[in-house]
Structure formats: C-alpha cells, structure tokens
C-alpha cells in the first residue's frame, strides 16, 4: 500500500519524511529508562486493579503500558506517510 498520494496532499517532502524516521529511530535508543518506568507503573497499576477487582483500573494500566508508544508512533507514521 503506497502512501505517496497522501504525502503529496499534505505537501510532505522526502527530506522531512526521512528526518522524521531518523528522529524516531534515534529516540528509541535513548528512552530505555522511560520504557522501564512505564512498565513498572503499568504492572503496579494492573496489580492494584486485580486486588480491587476493578476492570477500569486494569484498562488504565493498559493505557500507561509501554505498548501505547508504538501504537502512537504507528499512527504518526501513517499520518506522515
């Protein structure tokens, strides 16, 4: 599936797209501490939700989980093309 028409509509240059991808890849290596912090917080919140038998708290833990980062980055990648 090609996103080139979308990039033309949004007037995105190839240089901008390459800089965006490089920035995402470089940032990935520098955020190890943030990843582990999110993982520990999500595990703590999920444990708290299990103890309280609360589905809403467990869903909140899913939103804090590090998996949310790649989902947001995928959406940004699709938007940028």
CSV table of C-alpha atoms in Angstrom, one decimal:
chain,number,residue,atom,x,y,z
A,1,UNK,CA,0.0,0.0,0.0
A,2,UNK,CA,1.5,3.3,-1.1
A,3,UNK,CA,1.0,6.5,0.9
A,4,UNK,CA,2.6,8.7,-1.7
A,5,UNK,CA,-0.7,10.4,-2.7
A,6,UNK,CA,-1.3,11.2,0.9
A,7,UNK,CA,2.2,12.7,1.2
A,8,UNK,CA,1.5,14.8,-1.9
A,9,UNK,CA,-1.8,16.1,-0.5
A,10,UNK,CA,-0.1,17.0,2.8
A,11,UNK,CA,2.9,18.5,0.9
A,12,UNK,CA,5.4,16.4,2.7
A,13,UNK,CA,8.9,16.3,1.2
A,14,UNK,CA,11.1,13.3,1.2
A,15,UNK,CA,13.6,15.1,3.4
A,16,UNK,CA,11.0,15.7,6.0
A,17,UNK,CA,9.9,12.1,6.0
A,18,UNK,CA,13.5,10.9,6.3
A,19,UNK,CA,14.2,13.3,9.2
A,20,UNK,CA,11.0,12.1,11.0
A,21,UNK,CA,12.0,8.4,10.6
A,22,UNK,CA,15.6,9.1,11.8
A,23,UNK,CA,14.3,11.0,14.8
A,24,UNK,CA,12.0,8.1,15.7
A,25,UNK,CA,14.8,5.6,15.4
A,26,UNK,CA,17.3,7.7,17.4
A,27,UNK,CA,14.9,8.4,20.1
A,28,UNK,CA,14.2,4.7,20.6
A,29,UNK,CA,17.7,4.1,22.0
A,30,UNK,CA,17.6,7.0,24.4
A,31,UNK,CA,14.3,6.2,26.1
A,32,UNK,CA,15.2,2.9,27.9
A,33,UNK,CA,14.7,4.5,31.4
A,34,UNK,CA,11.2,5.8,30.3
A,35,UNK,CA,10.3,2.3,29.0
A,36,UNK,CA,11.2,0.6,32.3
A,37,UNK,CA,9.4,3.3,34.3
A,38,UNK,CA,6.2,2.8,32.3
A,39,UNK,CA,6.5,-0.9,32.5
A,40,UNK,CA,6.8,-0.9,36.3
A,41,UNK,CA,4.0,1.7,36.7
A,42,UNK,CA,1.7,-0.3,34.4
A,43,UNK,CA,2.5,-3.5,36.4
A,44,UNK,CA,1.8,-1.8,39.7
A,45,UNK,CA,-1.5,-0.3,38.5
A,46,UNK,CA,-2.6,-3.6,37.0
A,47,UNK,CA,-1.8,-5.4,40.2
A,48,UNK,CA,-3.8,-2.8,42.1
A,49,UNK,CA,-6.7,-3.3,39.7
A,50,UNK,CA,-6.6,-7.0,40.2
A,51,UNK,CA,-6.6,-6.7,44.0
A,52,UNK,CA,-9.6,-4.3,43.8
A,53,UNK,CA,-11.3,-6.5,41.2
A,54,UNK,CA,-11.7,-3.3,39.0
A,55,UNK,CA,-11.7,-3.6,35.2
A,56,UNK,CA,-11.5,0.1,34.8
A,57,UNK,CA,-8.2,0.3,36.7
A,58,UNK,CA,-6.8,-2.6,34.6
A,59,UNK,CA,-7.7,-0.8,31.4
A,60,UNK,CA,-6.0,2.3,32.9
A,61,UNK,CA,-2.9,0.2,33.3
A,62,UNK,CA,-3.1,-0.8,29.6
A,63,UNK,CA,-3.0,2.9,28.7
A,64,UNK,CA,0.1,3.5,30.8
A,65,UNK,CA,1.8,0.4,29.4
A,66,UNK,CA,4.8,0.9,27.0
A,67,UNK,CA,2.7,-0.7,24.2
A,68,UNK,CA,0.9,2.7,23.8
A,69,UNK,CA,4.1,4.3,22.5
A,70,UNK,CA,4.4,2.1,19.4
A,71,UNK,CA,0.7,2.5,18.7
A,72,UNK,CA,1.0,6.3,18.7
A,73,UNK,CA,4.2,6.1,16.6
A,74,UNK,CA,2.5,3.8,14.1
A,75,UNK,CA,-0.4,6.3,13.8
A,76,UNK,CA,2.1,9.1,13.3
A,77,UNK,CA,3.9,7.1,10.7
A,78,UNK,CA,0.7,6.5,8.8
A,79,UNK,CA,-0.2,10.2,9.0
A,80,UNK,CA,3.3,11.4,7.8
A,81,UNK,CA,3.4,8.8,5.1
